PDB file of C-alpha atoms in Angstrom:
ATOM      1  CA  MET A   1      -1.597  35.285  36.880  1.00 52.00           C
ATOM      2  CA  LYS A   2      -3.358  32.147  35.640  1.00 47.00           C
ATOM      3  CA  ASN A   3      -1.369  32.273  32.358  1.00 48.00           C
ATOM      4  CA  VAL A   4       1.919  32.585  34.247  1.00 42.00           C
ATOM      5  CA  LEU A   5       1.022  29.596  36.412  1.00 42.00           C
ATOM      6  CA  THR A   6       0.069  27.549  33.329  1.00 42.00           C
ATOM      7  CA  VAL A   7       3.347  28.399  31.589  1.00 39.00           C
ATOM      8  CA  PHE A   8       5.325  27.576  34.733  1.00 42.00           C
ATOM      9  CA  LEU A   9       3.597  24.201  35.188  1.00 39.00           C
ATOM     10  CA  SER A  10       4.120  23.389  31.498  1.00 40.00           C
ATOM     11  CA  PHE A  11       7.812  24.193  31.869  1.00 40.00           C
ATOM     12  CA  LEU A  12       8.121  21.930  34.922  1.00 40.00           C
ATOM     13  CA  ILE A  13       6.418  19.044  33.117  1.00 42.00           C
ATOM     14  CA  PHE A  14       8.622  19.516  30.027  1.00 43.00           C
ATOM     15  CA  ALA A  15      11.766  19.745  32.169  1.00 42.00           C
ATOM     16  CA  GLY A  16      10.791  16.595  34.052  1.00 44.00           C
ATOM     17  CA  VAL A  17      10.230  14.646  30.827  1.00 39.00           C
ATOM     18  CA  SER A  18      13.472  15.997  29.366  1.00 40.00           C
ATOM     19  CA  ASN A  19      15.426  15.092  32.518  1.00 41.00           C
ATOM     20  CA  ALA A  20      13.896  11.612  32.580  1.00 41.00           C
ATOM     21  CA  GLN A  21      14.877  11.089  28.951  1.00 43.00           C
ATOM     22  CA  ASN A  22      18.412  12.378  29.607  1.00 45.00           C
ATOM     23  CA  ALA A  23      18.667  10.070  32.631  1.00 46.00           C
ATOM     24  CA  ALA A  24      17.559   7.131  30.492  1.00 49.00           C
ATOM     25  CA  PHE A  25      20.253   7.897  27.924  1.00 52.00           C
ATOM     26  CA  SER A  26      22.945   8.398  30.566  1.00 58.00           C
ATOM     27  CA  GLN A  27      22.124   4.838  31.681  1.00 74.00           C
ATOM     28  CA  TYR A  28      21.906   3.599  28.079  1.00 85.00           C
ATOM     29  CA  THR A  29      23.794   0.341  27.753  1.00 87.00           C
ATOM     30  CA  LEU A  30      25.750  -0.554  24.655  1.00 91.00           C
ATOM     31  CA  GLY A  31      24.435  -3.387  22.519  1.00 89.00           C
ATOM     32  CA  SER A  32      25.058  -5.125  19.221  1.00 88.00           C
ATOM     33  CA  GLY A  33      24.485  -2.791  16.292  1.00 90.00           C
ATOM     34  CA  ASP A  34      25.688   0.358  18.076  1.00 93.00           C
ATOM     35  CA  THR A  35      28.607   2.191  16.476  1.00 95.00           C
ATOM     36  CA  VAL A  36      31.008   3.744  18.984  1.00 95.00           C
ATOM     37  CA  ARG A  37      33.986   6.054  18.676  1.00 96.00           C
ATOM     38  CA  ILE A  38      36.755   5.770  21.245  1.00 96.00           C
ATOM     39  CA  THR A  39      39.151   8.714  21.292  1.00 95.00           C
ATOM     40  CA  VAL A  40      42.269   9.161  23.390  1.00 94.00           C
ATOM     41  CA  TYR A  41      43.445  12.754  23.061  1.00 93.00           C
ATOM     42  CA  GLY A  42      46.880  12.967  21.419  1.00 90.00           C
ATOM     43  CA  GLN A  43      47.032   9.208  20.784  1.00 91.00           C
ATOM     44  CA  ASP A  44      45.755   8.489  17.265  1.00 92.00           C
ATOM     45  CA  ASP A  45      46.907   4.861  17.510  1.00 92.00           C
ATOM     46  CA  LEU A  46      44.532   4.355  20.478  1.00 92.00           C
ATOM     47  CA  SER A  47      41.495   5.944  18.800  1.00 93.00           C
ATOM     48  CA  LEU A  48      39.024   3.859  16.809  1.00 93.00           C
ATOM     49  CA  GLU A  49      35.470   3.652  15.502  1.00 95.00           C
ATOM     50  CA  THR A  50      33.657   0.316  15.400  1.00 94.00           C
ATOM     51  CA  ARG A  51      30.205  -1.264  15.108  1.00 93.00           C
ATOM     52  CA  LEU A  52      29.470  -3.721  17.897  1.00 92.00           C
ATOM     53  CA  THR A  53      28.802  -7.278  16.752  1.00 87.00           C
ATOM     54  CA  ASP A  54      26.531  -9.824  18.448  1.00 87.00           C
ATOM     55  CA  VAL A  55      29.456 -10.857  20.629  1.00 90.00           C
ATOM     56  CA  GLY A  56      30.058  -7.223  21.674  1.00 88.00           C
ATOM     57  CA  VAL A  57      33.826  -7.502  21.882  1.00 90.00           C
ATOM     58  CA  VAL A  58      36.112  -4.631  20.870  1.00 91.00           C
ATOM     59  CA  ASN A  59      39.724  -5.497  20.113  1.00 91.00           C
ATOM     60  CA  TYR A  60      41.408  -2.475  21.655  1.00 92.00           C
ATOM     61  CA  PRO A  61      45.129  -1.694  21.312  1.00 89.00           C
ATOM     62  CA  TYR A  62      47.190  -2.463  24.423  1.00 88.00           C
ATOM     63  CA  LEU A  63      44.140  -3.743  26.380  1.00 90.00           C
ATOM     64  CA  GLY A  64      43.123  -6.567  24.039  1.00 91.00           C
ATOM     65  CA  GLU A  65      39.554  -7.773  23.763  1.00 93.00           C
ATOM     66  CA  ILE A  66      37.010  -5.795  25.804  1.00 92.00           C
ATOM     67  CA  SER A  67      33.468  -7.108  26.229  1.00 93.00           C
ATOM     68  CA  VAL A  68      31.354  -3.943  26.079  1.00 93.00           C
ATOM     69  CA  LEU A  69      27.798  -5.353  25.887  1.00 89.00           C
ATOM     70  CA  GLY A  70      25.777  -3.956  28.768  1.00 87.00           C
ATOM     71  CA  MET A  71      28.303  -1.232  29.619  1.00 91.00           C
ATOM     72  CA  THR A  72      27.324   2.432  29.679  1.00 93.00           C
ATOM     73  CA  VAL A  73      29.464   4.954  27.801  1.00 94.00           C
ATOM     74  CA  SER A  74      30.922   6.254  31.079  1.00 94.00           C
ATOM     75  CA  GLN A  75      31.724   2.711  32.272  1.00 95.00           C
ATOM     76  CA  LEU A  76      33.615   2.032  29.035  1.00 96.00           C
ATOM     77  CA  GLU A  77      35.486   5.356  29.357  1.00 96.00           C
ATOM     78  CA  THR A  78      36.493   4.469  32.920  1.00 95.00           C
ATOM     79  CA  PHE A  79      37.553   0.938  31.938  1.00 95.00           C
ATOM     80  CA  ILE A  80      39.806   2.232  29.136  1.00 94.00           C
ATOM     81  CA  TYR A  81      41.140   5.076  31.311  1.00 94.00           C
ATOM     82  CA  ASP A  82      42.056   2.649  34.116  1.00 93.00           C
ATOM     83  CA  GLY A  83      43.658   0.231  31.633  1.00 91.00           C
ATOM     84  CA  LEU A  84      45.826   2.888  29.970  1.00 91.00           C
ATOM     85  CA  LYS A  85      46.761   4.875  33.083  1.00 90.00           C
ATOM     86  CA  GLY A  86      50.055   4.090  34.696  1.00 83.00           C
ATOM     87  CA  ASP A  87      52.333   1.893  32.612  1.00 73.00           C
ATOM     88  CA  TYR A  88      51.241   3.235  29.231  1.00 76.00           C
ATOM     89  CA  LEU A  89      50.029   6.815  29.782  1.00 84.00           C
ATOM     90  CA  VAL A  90      50.292   9.138  32.777  1.00 87.00           C
ATOM     91  CA  ASN A  91      46.815  10.745  32.590  1.00 89.00           C
ATOM     92  CA  PRO A  92      44.934   9.639  29.441  1.00 92.00           C
ATOM     93  CA  SER A  93      42.028  11.754  28.238  1.00 93.00           C
ATOM     94  CA  VAL A  94      39.504   9.148  27.065  1.00 95.00           C
ATOM     95  CA  SER A  95      36.235   9.919  25.334  1.00 95.00           C
ATOM     96  CA  VAL A  96      33.630   7.412  24.154  1.00 96.00           C
ATOM     97  CA  SER A  97      30.661   8.476  22.068  1.00 94.00           C
ATOM     98  CA  ILE A  98      27.871   6.700  20.262  1.00 94.00           C
ATOM     99  CA  ILE A  99      28.033   7.523  16.561  1.00 94.00           C
ATOM    100  CA  GLU A 100      25.010   5.461  15.560  1.00 94.00           C
ATOM    101  CA  TYR A 101      22.473   3.715  17.751  1.00 94.00           C
ATOM    102  CA  ARG A 102      21.263   0.199  16.995  1.00 93.00           C
ATOM    103  CA  PRO A 103      18.025   0.133  15.004  1.00 94.00           C
ATOM    104  CA  PHE A 104      14.510  -0.289  16.350  1.00 96.00           C
ATOM    105  CA  PHE A 105      11.938  -2.571  14.749  1.00 97.00           C
ATOM    106  CA  ILE A 106       8.243  -2.040  14.116  1.00 96.00           C
ATOM    107  CA  ASN A 107       5.856  -4.868  13.245  1.00 96.00           C
ATOM    108  CA  GLY A 108       2.157  -5.346  12.701  1.00 94.00           C
ATOM    109  CA  GLU A 109      -0.276  -2.807  11.369  1.00 95.00           C
ATOM    110  CA  VAL A 110       2.076  -0.315   9.708  1.00 96.00           C
ATOM    111  CA  LYS A 111       2.519   0.030   5.963  1.00 96.00           C
ATOM    112  CA  ASN A 112       6.236  -0.872   5.858  1.00 96.00           C
ATOM    113  CA  PRO A 113       7.181  -3.025   8.864  1.00 96.00           C
ATOM    114  CA  GLY A 114      10.883  -3.578   9.485  1.00 96.00           C
ATOM    115  CA  GLY A 115      13.998  -2.131  11.079  1.00 95.00           C
ATOM    116  CA  TYR A 116      14.764   1.592  11.068  1.00 96.00           C
ATOM    117  CA  PRO A 117      17.657   3.724  12.324  1.00 93.00           C
ATOM    118  CA  PHE A 118      17.056   5.048  15.830  1.00 94.00           C
ATOM    119  CA  GLN A 119      17.007   8.774  16.452  1.00 90.00           C
ATOM    120  CA  PRO A 120      16.765  10.285  19.959  1.00 89.00           C
ATOM    121  CA  GLY A 121      13.300  11.642  20.711  1.00 91.00           C
ATOM    122  CA  LEU A 122      11.351   9.039  18.726  1.00 94.00           C
ATOM    123  CA  THR A 123       7.874   8.174  19.912  1.00 95.00           C
ATOM    124  CA  ILE A 124       5.744   5.295  18.680  1.00 96.00           C
ATOM    125  CA  ASP A 125       3.760   7.693  16.467  1.00 95.00           C
ATOM    126  CA  LYS A 126       6.979   8.995  14.878  1.00 96.00           C
ATOM    127  CA  ALA A 127       8.271   5.438  14.424  1.00 96.00           C
ATOM    128  CA  ALA A 128       5.012   4.499  12.696  1.00 96.00           C
ATOM    129  CA  ALA A 129       5.396   7.530  10.413  1.00 95.00           C
ATOM    130  CA  LEU A 130       8.889   6.314   9.449  1.00 96.00           C
ATOM    131  CA  ALA A 131       7.288   2.959   8.612  1.00 96.00           C
ATOM    132  CA  GLY A 132       4.825   4.593   6.192  1.00 96.00           C
ATOM    133  CA  GLY A 133       2.074   5.240   8.741  1.00 95.00           C
ATOM    134  CA  TYR A 134      -0.542   3.082  10.389  1.00 95.00           C
ATOM    135  CA  THR A 135      -2.727   0.814   8.258  1.00 94.00           C
ATOM    136  CA  GLU A 136      -6.498   1.325   8.243  1.00 93.00           C
ATOM    137  CA  ARG A 137      -6.895  -1.636  10.590  1.00 93.00           C
ATOM    138  CA  ALA A 138      -4.278  -0.510  13.133  1.00 92.00           C
ATOM    139  CA  SER A 139      -5.300  -0.342  16.773  1.00 91.00           C
ATOM    140  CA  LYS A 140      -4.281   2.891  18.460  1.00 89.00           C
ATOM    141  CA  THR A 141      -4.562   1.242  21.893  1.00 91.00           C
ATOM    142  CA  LYS A 142      -3.151  -2.277  21.486  1.00 93.00           C
ATOM    143  CA  ILE A 143       0.497  -1.329  21.174  1.00 95.00           C
ATOM    144  CA  TYR A 144       3.313  -3.300  22.789  1.00 96.00           C
ATOM    145  CA  ILE A 145       7.065  -2.847  23.075  1.00 96.00           C
ATOM    146  CA  ASP A 146       9.493  -5.724  23.536  1.00 95.00           C
ATOM    147  CA  ARG A 147      12.479  -4.232  25.365  1.00 91.00           C
ATOM    148  CA  THR A 148      15.542  -5.579  27.135  1.00 85.00           C
ATOM    149  CA  ILE A 149      15.766  -4.224  30.686  1.00 81.00           C
ATOM    150  CA  ASN A 150      18.674  -5.318  32.887  1.00 76.00           C
ATOM    151  CA  GLY A 151      19.412  -8.173  30.510  1.00 76.00           C
ATOM    152  CA  LYS A 152      15.838  -9.509  30.520  1.00 85.00           C
ATOM    153  CA  GLN A 153      13.335  -9.307  27.664  1.00 89.00           C
ATOM    154  CA  VAL A 154      10.050  -7.723  28.817  1.00 91.00           C
ATOM    155  CA  THR A 155       6.856  -6.733  27.018  1.00 93.00           C
ATOM    156  CA  LEU A 156       5.431  -3.326  27.891  1.00 93.00           C
ATOM    157  CA  ASN A 157       1.946  -1.982  27.216  1.00 93.00           C
ATOM    158  CA  ALA A 158       2.497   1.270  25.359  1.00 94.00           C
ATOM    159  CA  ASN A 159       0.664   4.255  23.973  1.00 92.00           C
ATOM    160  CA  ARG A 160       1.315   6.221  20.782  1.00 91.00           C
ATOM    161  CA  TYR A 161       3.248   8.974  22.595  1.00 94.00           C
ATOM    162  CA  MET A 162       5.664   6.746  24.495  1.00 94.00           C
ATOM    163  CA  GLN A 163       9.381   7.247  23.847  1.00 94.00           C
ATOM    164  CA  ILE A 164      11.188   4.329  22.268  1.00 94.00           C
ATOM    165  CA  LEU A 165      14.775   3.222  22.776  1.00 93.00           C
ATOM    166  CA  PRO A 166      17.336   1.641  20.448  1.00 93.00           C
ATOM    167  CA  GLY A 167      16.712  -2.059  19.988  1.00 92.00           C
ATOM    168  CA  ASP A 168      12.999  -1.816  20.866  1.00 95.00           C
ATOM    169  CA  ILE A 169      10.574  -4.024  18.960  1.00 96.00           C
ATOM    170  CA  ILE A 170       7.219  -2.279  18.544  1.00 96.00           C
ATOM    171  CA  ASN A 171       4.139  -4.386  17.809  1.00 97.00           C
ATOM    172  CA  ILE A 172       0.971  -2.674  16.552  1.00 95.00           C
ATOM    173  CA  ASP A 173      -2.057  -4.984  16.806  1.00 94.00           C
ATOM    174  CA  GLN A 174      -5.137  -4.989  14.602  1.00 91.00           C
ATOM    175  CA  SER A 175      -8.302  -3.294  15.821  1.00 86.00           C
ATOM    176  CA  PHE A 176     -11.652  -5.002  15.521  1.00 77.00           C
ATOM    177  CA  PHE A 177     -13.360  -1.967  14.020  1.00 64.00           C
TER     178      PHE A 177
END
């Protein structure tokens, strides 16, 4: 009975973490460096793939320039759907997907600091591994993430197992011992 309870509690914790991560990505806002694909079913001339620049403007056929920085994927789908529906198409089937996320950056006490392609599920430990691993002087407790939340840059205290997001800047401090 104790084993069943342990397995059940483990499942609930895993499901909660997974749902929290999925919720974070459903609220993921587009930013410069992301590559998106916009597809309108049956309308090849309205489908495109583009990397977002610093300005974050997509020149979209029929609708013109669309500022997409800070929009979620579903908000962009709705915006394009509403713009095409009516005069141009009766009931457009619009799909927006992220082909490539913007990179994350890792600085400080890792062997190869710099920018790396983001992959869903990355933790700070995995990001450090991509950067060649921690140096001998790396602190495992003085880890900070610079992240943009609701348009504001914030610095978060982090631990090695914390999930990172696209565009994060991870800073690994030096330990004294």
